[in-house]
Short mmCIF file of C-alpha atoms and ligand atoms in Angstrom, two decimals:
data_model
loop_
_atom_site.label_atom_id
_atom_site.label_comp_id
_atom_site.label_asym_id
_atom_site.label_seq_id
_atom_site.Cartn_x
_atom_site.Cartn_y
_atom_site.Cartn_z
CA UNK A 1 0.01 0.02 -0.02
CA UNK A 2 2.90 2.24 0.60
CA UNK A 3 4.04 1.65 -2.96
CA UNK A 4 0.71 2.89 -4.15
CA UNK A 5 0.96 6.04 -2.11
CA UNK A 6 4.16 6.86 -3.89
CA UNK A 7 2.64 6.12 -7.26
CA UNK A 8 -0.12 8.45 -6.38
CA UNK A 9 2.26 11.11 -5.43
CA UNK A 10 4.35 10.81 -8.55
CA UNK A 11 1.19 10.87 -10.66
CA UNK A 12 0.12 14.17 -8.97
CA UNK A 13 3.49 15.49 -9.57
CA UNK A 14 3.44 14.70 -13.19
CA UNK A 15 0.20 16.65 -13.54
CA UNK A 16 -1.24 13.53 -15.23
CA UNK A 17 -3.99 12.56 -12.93
CA UNK A 18 -6.72 14.54 -14.51
CA UNK A 19 -5.64 13.78 -17.98
CA UNK A 20 -5.92 9.98 -17.85
CA UNK A 21 -8.55 7.94 -19.72
CA UNK A 22 -11.34 6.90 -17.48
CA UNK A 23 -10.30 3.26 -17.15
CA UNK A 24 -6.86 4.27 -15.92
CA UNK A 25 -8.37 6.81 -13.68
CA UNK A 26 -10.40 4.28 -11.94
CA UNK A 27 -7.27 2.08 -11.57
CA UNK A 28 -5.38 4.98 -9.94
CA UNK A 29 -8.30 5.98 -7.86
CA UNK A 30 -7.99 2.53 -6.40
CA UNK A 31 -4.39 3.14 -5.66
CA UNK A 32 -5.34 6.38 -3.99
CA UNK A 33 -7.85 4.56 -1.85
CA UNK A 34 -5.34 2.01 -0.59
CA UNK A 35 -2.70 4.68 -0.30
CA UNK A 36 -4.84 6.61 2.14
CA UNK A 37 -4.18 4.11 4.89
CA UNK A 38 -0.57 4.99 4.62
CA UNK A 39 -1.06 8.71 4.79
CA UNK A 40 -3.30 8.21 7.77
CA UNK A 41 -0.33 6.47 9.40
CA UNK A 42 1.81 9.43 8.68
CA UNK A 43 -0.75 11.95 9.68
CA UNK A 44 -1.54 10.36 13.01
CA UNK A 45 0.01 6.98 13.64
CA UNK A 46 -1.26 6.69 17.15
CA UNK A 47 -4.75 8.25 16.83
CA UNK A 48 -7.48 6.49 18.74
CA UNK A 49 -10.59 5.46 16.77
CA UNK A 50 -12.73 7.18 19.31
CA UNK A 51 -12.61 10.68 20.54
CA UNK A 52 -12.61 10.15 24.26
CA UNK A 53 -12.07 13.31 26.16
CA UNK A 54 -9.54 12.97 28.87
CA UNK A 55 -9.26 15.28 31.93
CA UNK A 56 -6.91 18.11 31.76
CA UNK A 57 -4.04 16.80 33.92
CA UNK A 58 -0.55 17.80 33.57
CA UNK A 59 1.65 15.13 32.16
CA UNK A 60 4.58 13.77 34.19
CA UNK A 61 7.09 15.69 32.12
CA UNK A 62 5.57 18.79 33.41
CA UNK A 63 7.38 18.30 36.73
CA UNK A 64 10.64 18.76 34.78
CA UNK A 65 9.37 21.70 32.79
CA UNK A 66 8.50 23.51 35.94
CA UNK A 67 12.03 23.58 37.09
CA UNK A 68 13.84 26.77 36.49
CA UNK A 69 15.16 27.21 32.91
CA UNK A 70 18.66 27.65 34.25
CA UNK A 71 18.76 23.95 34.94
CA UNK A 72 18.98 23.13 31.22
CA UNK A 73 22.34 22.56 29.69
CA UNK A 74 23.92 25.87 29.33
CA UNK A 75 25.26 25.45 25.78
CA UNK A 76 21.70 25.19 24.52
CA UNK A 77 21.11 28.69 25.77
CA UNK A 78 24.16 30.37 24.72
CA UNK A 79 24.38 29.88 20.92
CA UNK A 80 27.16 32.11 19.91
CA UNK A 81 25.67 34.24 17.09
CA UNK A 82 27.16 35.91 14.10
CA UNK A 83 27.01 39.72 14.15
CA UNK A 84 24.55 39.59 11.38
CA UNK A 85 21.91 37.58 13.32
CA UNK A 86 22.15 39.06 16.86
CA UNK A 87 19.05 41.40 16.57
CA UNK A 88 15.70 39.76 17.18
CA UNK A 89 14.18 41.68 14.27
CA UNK A 90 16.05 41.83 11.05
CA UNK A 91 16.25 45.55 10.02
CA UNK A 92 15.27 44.42 6.45
CA UNK A 93 12.49 42.07 7.61
CA UNK A 94 9.83 44.25 6.01
CA UNK A 95 11.16 43.72 2.53
CA UNK A 96 13.08 40.52 2.88
CA UNK A 97 12.23 37.58 0.75
CA UNK A 98 12.93 34.58 3.04
CA UNK A 99 11.90 32.10 0.27
CA UNK A 100 14.97 32.71 -1.80
CA UNK A 101 18.12 31.42 -0.20
CA UNK A 102 20.24 28.34 0.74
CA UNK A 103 21.10 26.07 3.73
CA UNK A 104 24.57 26.93 4.94
CA UNK A 105 26.60 24.82 7.39
CA UNK A 106 26.16 26.16 11.10
CA UNK A 107 28.59 24.60 13.56
CA UNK A 108 26.54 25.74 16.64
CA UNK A 109 24.70 23.39 18.76
CA UNK A 110 20.88 23.21 17.99
CA UNK A 111 18.64 25.54 19.85
CA UNK A 112 17.33 22.86 22.20
CA UNK A 113 17.93 19.29 23.35
CA UNK A 114 15.64 16.97 21.28
CA UNK A 115 15.89 14.23 23.88
CA UNK A 116 14.86 16.60 26.77
CA UNK A 117 11.94 18.29 25.07
CA UNK A 118 8.84 16.52 26.30
CA UNK A 119 6.42 18.27 23.96
CA UNK A 120 7.67 16.09 20.99
CA UNK A 121 5.40 13.34 19.88
CA UNK A 122 7.15 10.03 19.80
CA UNK A 123 7.08 9.82 16.03
CA UNK A 124 9.23 12.91 15.65
CA UNK A 125 11.58 12.22 18.55
CA UNK A 126 14.33 11.04 16.14
CA UNK A 127 17.18 11.14 18.67
CA UNK A 128 15.22 9.19 21.28
CA UNK A 129 14.21 6.82 18.58
CA UNK A 130 17.81 6.05 17.88
CA UNK A 131 18.92 8.41 15.07
CA UNK A 132 22.66 8.90 15.86
CA UNK A 133 23.80 10.95 12.84
CA UNK A 134 23.83 14.60 13.69
CA UNK A 135 24.67 16.31 10.42
CA UNK A 136 21.08 17.20 9.76
CA UNK A 137 21.30 19.46 12.83
CA UNK A 138 23.91 21.93 11.79
CA UNK A 139 22.43 23.94 9.07
CA UNK A 140 20.85 27.46 9.02
CA UNK A 141 18.74 29.03 6.37
CA UNK A 142 20.42 32.06 4.67
CA UNK A 143 18.13 34.13 2.50
CA UNK A 144 19.89 35.70 -0.39
CA UNK A 145 19.18 39.37 0.20
CA UNK A 146 19.02 39.63 3.94
CA UNK A 147 19.55 37.75 7.30
CA UNK A 148 16.98 35.65 9.00
CA UNK A 149 17.53 36.34 12.78
CA UNK A 150 17.86 33.49 15.18
CA UNK A 151 14.79 32.51 16.98
CA UNK A 152 14.45 34.49 20.17
CA UNK A 153 12.33 32.93 22.88
CA UNK A 154 12.35 36.30 24.69
CA UNK A 155 11.00 38.23 21.82
CA UNK A 156 8.41 35.59 21.13
CA UNK A 157 7.16 35.48 24.57
CA UNK A 158 7.15 39.20 24.88
CA UNK A 159 4.80 39.33 21.90
CA UNK A 160 2.64 36.60 23.22
CA UNK A 161 2.29 38.23 26.66
CA UNK A 162 -1.49 38.12 27.60
CA UNK A 163 -2.15 36.33 24.36
CA UNK A 164 -3.14 32.90 23.04
CA UNK A 165 -1.58 31.50 19.91
CA UNK A 166 -3.38 28.46 18.54
CA UNK A 167 -1.92 26.03 15.86
CA UNK A 168 -4.88 24.86 13.67
CA UNK A 169 -4.46 22.10 11.18
CA UNK A 170 -3.02 18.72 10.68
CA UNK A 171 0.06 16.74 11.94
CA UNK A 172 2.29 19.35 10.29
CA UNK A 173 0.65 21.98 12.28
CA UNK A 174 1.38 19.84 15.38
CA UNK A 175 4.90 19.32 14.27
CA UNK A 176 5.44 23.11 14.02
CA UNK A 177 3.64 23.71 17.40
CA UNK A 178 5.87 21.12 19.14
CA UNK A 179 9.00 22.77 17.59
CA UNK A 180 7.74 26.02 19.03
CA UNK A 181 7.18 24.60 22.46
CA UNK A 182 10.72 23.09 22.38
CA UNK A 183 12.15 26.41 21.42
CA UNK A 184 10.20 28.31 24.05
CA UNK A 185 10.53 25.91 26.97
CA UNK A 186 14.33 25.77 26.50
CA UNK A 187 14.13 29.28 28.08
CA UNK A 188 10.82 29.54 30.10
CA UNK A 189 8.80 26.73 31.75
CA UNK A 190 5.28 25.95 30.53
CA UNK A 191 2.41 24.07 32.14
CA UNK A 192 0.36 21.65 30.14
CA UNK A 193 -3.23 22.63 31.18
CA UNK A 194 -5.21 20.55 28.52
CA UNK A 195 -4.60 17.36 26.66
CA UNK A 196 -7.29 15.54 24.75
CA UNK A 197 -7.60 12.97 22.03
CA UNK A 198 -4.07 11.66 22.15
CA UNK A 199 -2.51 15.09 22.02
CA UNK A 200 -4.60 16.33 19.07
CA UNK A 201 -5.84 19.08 21.31
CA UNK A 202 -3.39 20.49 23.76
CA UNK A 203 -2.86 23.75 25.52
CA UNK A 204 0.12 25.12 27.56
CA UNK A 205 0.54 28.17 29.64
CA UNK A 206 3.70 30.11 30.29
CA UNK A 207 2.75 31.49 33.68
CA UNK A 208 5.55 34.05 33.90
CA UNK A 209 4.36 35.58 30.72
CA UNK A 210 0.48 34.76 30.88
CA UNK A 211 1.09 33.47 27.41
CA UNK A 212 -0.86 30.48 25.95
CA UNK A 213 0.00 28.15 23.12
CA UNK A 214 -2.42 25.53 21.93
CA UNK A 215 -2.97 22.93 19.22
CA UNK A 216 -6.32 22.25 17.49
CA UNK A 217 -6.55 19.35 15.33
CA UNK A 218 -8.63 20.36 12.19
CA UNK A 219 -7.00 18.83 8.93
CA UNK A 220 -9.75 20.44 6.75
CA UNK A 221 -10.54 23.77 8.73
CA UNK A 222 -14.12 23.25 7.63
CA UNK A 223 -16.18 20.47 9.21
CA UNK A 224 -15.13 17.08 8.08
CA UNK A 225 -15.24 13.35 8.88
CA UNK A 226 -11.76 11.71 8.30
CA UNK A 227 -11.68 8.58 6.47
CA UNK A 228 -11.04 5.56 8.55
CA UNK A 229 -9.97 2.26 7.16
CA UNK A 230 -10.97 0.54 10.37
CA UNK A 231 -14.58 1.60 10.04
CA UNK A 232 -14.64 1.04 6.25
CA UNK A 233 -14.94 4.69 5.59
CA UNK A 234 -12.81 5.15 2.42
CA UNK A 235 -13.33 8.83 1.79
CA UNK A 236 -13.07 11.93 3.78
CA UNK A 237 -16.36 13.82 4.05
CA UNK A 238 -15.88 17.58 3.80
CA UNK A 239 -18.70 19.93 4.54
CA UNK A 240 -17.55 23.05 2.68
CA UNK A 241 -20.28 25.41 4.18
CA UNK A 242 -19.78 24.48 7.83
CA UNK A 243 -16.85 25.46 9.80
CA UNK A 244 -15.00 23.36 12.31
CA UNK A 245 -16.27 25.02 15.46
CA UNK A 246 -13.92 23.19 17.67
CA UNK A 247 -11.46 25.88 16.91
CA UNK A 248 -13.50 28.48 14.99
CA UNK A 249 -15.70 29.14 18.04
CA UNK A 250 -12.61 30.11 19.97
CA UNK A 251 -11.55 32.76 17.36
CA UNK A 252 -14.58 34.73 18.48
CA UNK A 253 -14.19 36.27 21.86
CA UNK A 254 -17.78 35.60 22.88
CA UNK A 255 -16.63 32.32 24.58
CA UNK A 256 -14.45 34.50 26.67
CA UNK A 257 -11.52 33.99 28.90
CA UNK A 258 -8.36 32.25 28.31
CA UNK A 259 -9.67 30.14 25.39
CA UNK A 260 -10.01 33.23 22.91
CA UNK A 261 -7.50 32.91 20.13
CA UNK A 262 -5.42 36.01 19.46
CA UNK A 263 -3.11 34.49 16.88
CA UNK A 264 -3.81 31.52 14.72
CA UNK A 265 -1.13 29.55 12.87
CA UNK A 266 -2.93 27.59 10.19
CA UNK A 267 -1.19 24.66 8.53
CA UNK A 268 -3.20 22.37 6.36
CA UNK A 269 -2.83 20.71 3.02
CA UNK A 270 -1.87 17.01 3.09
CA UNK A 271 -5.36 15.70 4.02
CA UNK A 272 -6.73 17.43 0.91
CA UNK A 273 -4.88 14.92 -1.21
CA UNK A 274 -6.89 12.09 0.12
CA UNK A 275 -10.01 10.87 -1.70
CA UNK A 276 -12.88 12.94 -0.42
CA UNK A 277 -16.60 13.54 -1.04
CA UNK A 278 -17.56 17.25 -0.95
CA UNK A 279 -20.89 18.41 0.51
CA UNK A 280 -22.56 21.77 0.37
CA UNK A 281 -26.16 22.87 1.17
CA UNK A 282 -26.84 19.30 2.20
CA UNK A 283 -26.01 17.81 -1.11
CA UNK A 284 -22.87 16.19 -2.61
CA UNK A 285 -21.29 18.61 -4.92
CA UNK A 286 -18.21 16.74 -5.94
CA UNK A 287 -15.67 14.13 -5.28
CA UNK A 288 -11.99 13.78 -5.54
CA UNK A 289 -10.36 10.27 -6.24
CA UNK A 290 -13.70 8.52 -6.30
CA UNK A 291 -13.58 7.28 -9.85
CA UNK A 292 -16.80 5.53 -10.99
CA UNK A 293 -17.46 3.87 -7.75
CA UNK A 294 -19.52 6.73 -6.33
CA UNK A 295 -20.76 8.40 -9.56
CA UNK A 296 -19.98 11.91 -8.38
CA UNK A 297 -18.50 14.68 -10.37
CA UNK A 298 -14.67 14.49 -10.11
CA UNK A 299 -13.32 17.73 -8.64
CA UNK A 300 -9.78 19.10 -8.39
CA UNK A 301 -8.53 19.04 -4.83
CA UNK A 302 -6.59 22.09 -5.49
CA UNK A 303 -9.86 23.90 -6.29
CA UNK A 304 -11.44 22.70 -3.09
CA UNK A 305 -8.31 23.62 -1.13
CA UNK A 306 -8.44 27.18 -2.40
CA UNK A 307 -12.16 27.36 -1.70
CA UNK A 308 -11.81 26.11 1.85
CA UNK A 309 -9.06 28.60 2.66
CA UNK A 310 -11.00 31.56 1.16
CA UNK A 311 -14.15 30.74 3.07
CA UNK A 312 -12.26 30.13 6.26
CA UNK A 313 -10.17 33.44 6.06
CA UNK A 314 -13.31 35.36 5.15
CA UNK A 315 -15.22 33.93 8.15
CA UNK A 316 -12.31 34.89 10.40
CA UNK A 317 -12.45 38.44 9.29
CA UNK A 318 -16.29 38.38 9.42
CA UNK A 319 -16.45 37.17 12.98
CA UNK A 320 -13.72 39.54 14.16
CA UNK A 321 -15.97 42.51 13.07
CA UNK A 322 -18.05 41.85 16.19
CA UNK A 323 -14.99 41.95 18.43
CA UNK A 324 -13.58 45.54 18.34
CA UNK A 325 -11.23 46.59 21.02
CA UNK A 326 -9.45 43.30 21.46
CA UNK A 327 -6.32 44.45 19.64
CA UNK A 328 -4.96 43.19 16.41
CA UNK A 329 -5.32 39.53 15.71
CA UNK A 330 -2.84 37.62 13.53
CA UNK A 331 -3.48 34.79 11.10
CA UNK A 332 -0.31 33.17 9.85
CA UNK A 333 -0.62 30.59 7.24
CA UNK A 334 2.20 28.05 6.80
CA UNK A 335 2.65 27.07 3.24
CA UNK A 336 2.78 23.38 2.08
CA UNK A 337 5.43 21.24 3.60
CA UNK A 338 7.03 18.88 1.04
CA UNK A 339 7.77 15.28 1.43
CA UNK A 340 10.78 13.41 0.23
CA UNK A 341 9.98 9.73 -0.41
CA UNK A 342 12.25 7.98 -2.82
CA UNK A 343 10.98 4.74 -4.38
CA UNK A 344 8.75 2.14 -2.84
CA UNK A 345 7.93 2.62 0.83
CA UNK A 346 6.93 -0.98 1.60
CA UNK A 347 10.28 -2.15 0.21
CA UNK A 348 12.04 -0.09 2.72
CA UNK A 349 12.55 2.98 0.45
CA UNK A 350 14.17 5.71 2.55
CA UNK A 351 13.89 9.53 2.08
CA UNK A 352 15.59 10.69 -1.05
CA UNK A 353 18.72 11.96 0.83
CA UNK A 354 19.58 11.66 4.44
CA UNK A 355 22.86 13.55 4.62
CA UNK A 356 22.79 17.29 4.11
CA UNK A 357 20.41 19.46 2.29
CA UNK A 358 20.12 19.94 -1.45
CA UNK A 359 22.13 22.83 -2.79
CA UNK A 360 20.38 25.81 -4.30
CA UNK A 361 18.80 24.76 -7.71
CA UNK A 362 19.51 21.10 -7.11
CA UNK A 363 15.95 20.05 -6.41
CA UNK A 364 13.02 21.64 -8.29
CA UNK A 365 9.69 21.98 -6.39
CA UNK A 366 7.22 19.31 -7.48
CA UNK A 367 3.85 20.21 -9.22
CA UNK A 368 1.72 19.64 -6.11
CA UNK A 369 4.06 21.55 -3.83
CA UNK A 370 4.15 24.48 -6.28
CA UNK A 371 0.37 24.61 -6.54
CA UNK A 372 -0.42 24.18 -2.89
CA UNK A 373 2.04 26.74 -1.87
CA UNK A 374 0.85 29.22 -4.49
CA UNK A 375 -2.86 28.85 -3.20
CA UNK A 376 -1.89 29.52 0.30
CA UNK A 377 0.23 32.65 -0.57
CA UNK A 378 -2.50 33.99 -2.79
CA UNK A 379 -5.35 33.44 -0.42
CA UNK A 380 -3.35 35.06 2.36
CA UNK A 381 -2.70 38.09 0.30
CA UNK A 382 -6.32 38.35 -0.77
CA UNK A 383 -7.62 37.98 2.73
CA UNK A 384 -5.14 40.60 3.77
CA UNK A 385 -6.22 43.03 1.17
CA UNK A 386 -9.99 42.45 1.85
CA UNK A 387 -9.57 42.76 5.61
CA UNK A 388 -7.24 45.81 5.56
CA UNK A 389 -9.82 48.58 5.67
CA UNK A 390 -12.36 47.30 8.18
CA UNK A 391 -10.72 44.77 10.43
CA UNK A 392 -8.17 44.22 13.09
CA UNK A 393 -7.05 40.94 11.62
CA UNK A 394 -3.67 40.74 9.88
CA UNK A 395 -3.16 37.83 7.45
CA UNK A 396 0.28 36.54 6.37
CA UNK A 397 1.80 33.60 4.74
CA UNK A 398 4.79 31.85 6.42
CA UNK A 399 6.35 30.70 3.10
CA UNK A 400 8.45 27.63 3.93
CA UNK A 401 7.91 25.29 0.93
CA UNK A 402 10.96 26.22 -1.02
CA UNK A 403 13.19 26.18 2.00
CA UNK A 404 11.82 22.91 3.25
CA UNK A 405 11.98 21.30 -0.24
CA UNK A 406 15.79 21.38 0.05
CA UNK A 407 15.81 19.41 3.36
CA UNK A 408 15.39 15.67 2.54
CA UNK A 409 17.75 14.93 5.43
CA UNK A 410 15.50 16.52 7.96
CA UNK A 411 12.72 13.79 8.16
CA UNK A 412 12.52 11.06 10.75
CA UNK A 413 12.93 8.32 7.99
CA UNK A 414 13.08 5.00 9.86
CA UNK A 415 13.28 6.83 13.24
CA UNK A 416 9.59 7.41 13.39
CA UNK A 417 9.56 4.52 15.77
CA UNK A 418 11.89 3.15 18.47
CA UNK A 419 14.10 0.25 17.30
CA UNK A 420 13.02 0.65 13.67
CA UNK A 421 15.20 -2.13 12.47
CA UNK A 422 13.73 -4.68 14.77
CA UNK A 423 11.01 -5.04 12.04
CA UNK A 424 13.47 -5.98 9.47
CA UNK A 425 14.92 -8.66 11.58
CA UNK A 426 11.48 -10.07 11.90
CA UNK A 427 11.14 -10.03 8.18
CA UNK A 428 8.72 -6.98 8.02
CA UNK A 429 9.37 -3.94 6.05
CA UNK A 430 10.87 -0.87 7.82
CA UNK A 431 8.64 2.09 7.53
CA UNK A 432 9.96 5.54 6.83
CA UNK A 433 8.45 8.85 7.48
CA UNK A 434 9.74 11.40 4.97
CA UNK A 435 6.86 13.79 5.47
CA UNK A 436 7.16 15.16 9.03
CA UNK A 437 10.31 16.72 10.58
CA UNK A 438 12.78 15.82 13.16
CA UNK A 439 13.12 18.12 16.16
CA UNK A 440 15.52 19.91 16.37
CA UNK A 441 15.44 20.30 12.52
CA UNK A 442 14.31 22.36 9.66
CA UNK A 443 10.91 22.87 11.21
CA UNK A 444 12.48 25.15 13.84
CA UNK A 445 13.12 27.53 10.87
CA UNK A 446 9.50 27.64 10.25
CA UNK A 447 9.11 29.25 13.64
CA UNK A 448 12.06 31.65 13.00
CA UNK A 449 10.10 32.88 10.01
CA UNK A 450 6.91 32.91 12.03
CA UNK A 451 8.49 35.18 14.66
CA UNK A 452 9.66 37.66 11.99
CA UNK A 453 6.10 37.62 10.57
CA UNK A 454 4.70 38.40 14.04
CA UNK A 455 7.14 41.29 14.66
CA UNK A 456 6.74 42.76 11.24
CA UNK A 457 4.37 45.71 10.94
C1 LIG B 501 19.75 16.05 26.52
O1 LIG B 501 18.76 15.61 27.48
C2 LIG B 501 19.03 14.18 27.93
C3 LIG B 501 17.81 13.80 28.74
O2 LIG B 501 17.45 14.87 29.64
C4 LIG B 501 20.30 14.09 28.59
O3 LIG B 501 20.50 12.76 28.99
C5 LIG B 501 21.43 14.55 27.61
O4 LIG B 501 22.63 14.55 28.29
C6 LIG B 501 21.14 15.96 27.11
N1 LIG B 501 22.11 16.14 26.05
C7 LIG B 501 22.96 17.24 26.07
C8 LIG B 501 23.91 17.35 24.94
O5 LIG B 501 22.89 18.09 26.97
C1 LIG B 502 -3.90 36.65 30.54
O1 LIG B 502 -4.09 36.53 29.22
C2 LIG B 502 -5.40 36.33 28.78
C3 LIG B 502 -5.55 36.13 27.42
O2 LIG B 502 -4.78 34.82 27.05
C4 LIG B 502 -6.28 37.62 29.22
O3 LIG B 502 -7.66 37.37 28.92
C5 LIG B 502 -6.05 37.87 30.63
O4 LIG B 502 -6.73 39.10 30.91
C6 LIG B 502 -4.60 38.04 31.11
N1 LIG B 502 -4.47 38.17 32.42
C7 LIG B 502 -3.89 39.15 32.98
C8 LIG B 502 -3.78 39.20 34.41
O5 LIG B 502 -3.39 40.13 32.26
C1 LIG B 503 -24.56 8.59 -12.44
O1 LIG B 503 -25.11 10.04 -12.41
C2 LIG B 503 -25.77 10.34 -13.59
C3 LIG B 503 -26.07 11.84 -13.46
O2 LIG B 503 -26.44 12.11 -12.17
C4 LIG B 503 -27.08 9.49 -13.81
O3 LIG B 503 -27.67 9.96 -14.99
C5 LIG B 503 -26.59 7.90 -13.78
O4 LIG B 503 -27.80 7.26 -13.98
C6 LIG B 503 -25.82 7.61 -12.62
N1 LIG B 503 -25.30 6.25 -12.89
C7 LIG B 503 -25.31 5.35 -11.97
C8 LIG B 503 -24.66 4.05 -12.27
O5 LIG B 503 -25.85 5.54 -10.88
#
């Protein structure tokens, strides 16, 4: 099934999917169906079938987090910085194009200890899972025309004082949120005050700063039912005209108190590539990857992705109209995060490259990556333009696609599990995750750019 996932990916990258004769389309639709199980694994390997709500108790690791920050190894605090990157805000940040640049060697230690950061979900805890090579840790992103300042936990927490930042989206949103928590808790302790559905919903508070960071699982932004192989549900169901109120209701301050979201980091995309049935006005209006089986009009998932983003951002502006006096709100949209599978997954295919980044120009962005990125950038700009006059909401894209495309070495690969090679010894294929990011790793750079986006006026 992993093979099929890759075939599907390659097909999409070749722009061929919508041009194929019908018979082939059905065949490929079947590939897609089977492949979904795999993506489900990536997206949430440990997700429970049910959505049991657990009480908000602090996890055991919180005891450690509550110790003073000075107890952490000092060299993780004192990265010696080059003169160019000492300021928290780059003087050229307003005009700087962070997308155009290259990865340069950086001998400094990573910004936090990946083994000690307890916010990391097991699947991304590469070091704890046994990854021993460290070359992937020592790179920094150098934009061509300016500098990207180091991540400053102080500057971030200063901005976040009396605010609540929510990461909304899929497992890539969670990956970025966990990176942020590692970056921040290396300097200031946080308390886990909510944890539900196996970590799909989490909330931390930095008491010293009265700052809140949370994670909301919402892979479609609109209301949806995720496909579930276990229950024989082979398609996602997306309700294009209904928002996912699990997070959207928190955007509006009417709920009050500490759950109101002041800044949203939205990161979605991967789940839109899974076969889905689209509903609107109580009717099925289209389908992606269904072939003849369901007899629905085949729809481009790119078009649906754009439509969902447009509706969601417009709704965020609309709801905020009722909320004057709460200060400016920020919506940061992380662009599509590329994967790097090479060959057939179920035959143990690794990521395309595990040592070092691609050099500038060495790896073109694939078609899907290019399109998904463009949609986010364009919709963020359109929402910003539409909101400018009347609203207190600021929209911005955190444009990471090109930069992340050059980092095939930053994925967990086999280290998505502990003892990955035990499977091979028992004759089972070793699985590789070439979609998510190890921490520390390239995903920390997403948050470097996020911080500059927050500080920019
Ligand atoms: C990272 O944290 C682990 C677990 O707390 C610790 O054993 C290890 O020594 C730390 N590594 C460094 C380089 O400080
Ligand atoms: C703490 O932050 C929340 C928003 O996250 C705000 O509602 C509350 O008033 C703040 N508390 C204080 C004491 O400033
Ligand atoms: C498929 O849908 C079309 C148009 O709605 C309808 O005419 C046709 O009978 C349907 N075919 C099947 C097999 O249900």
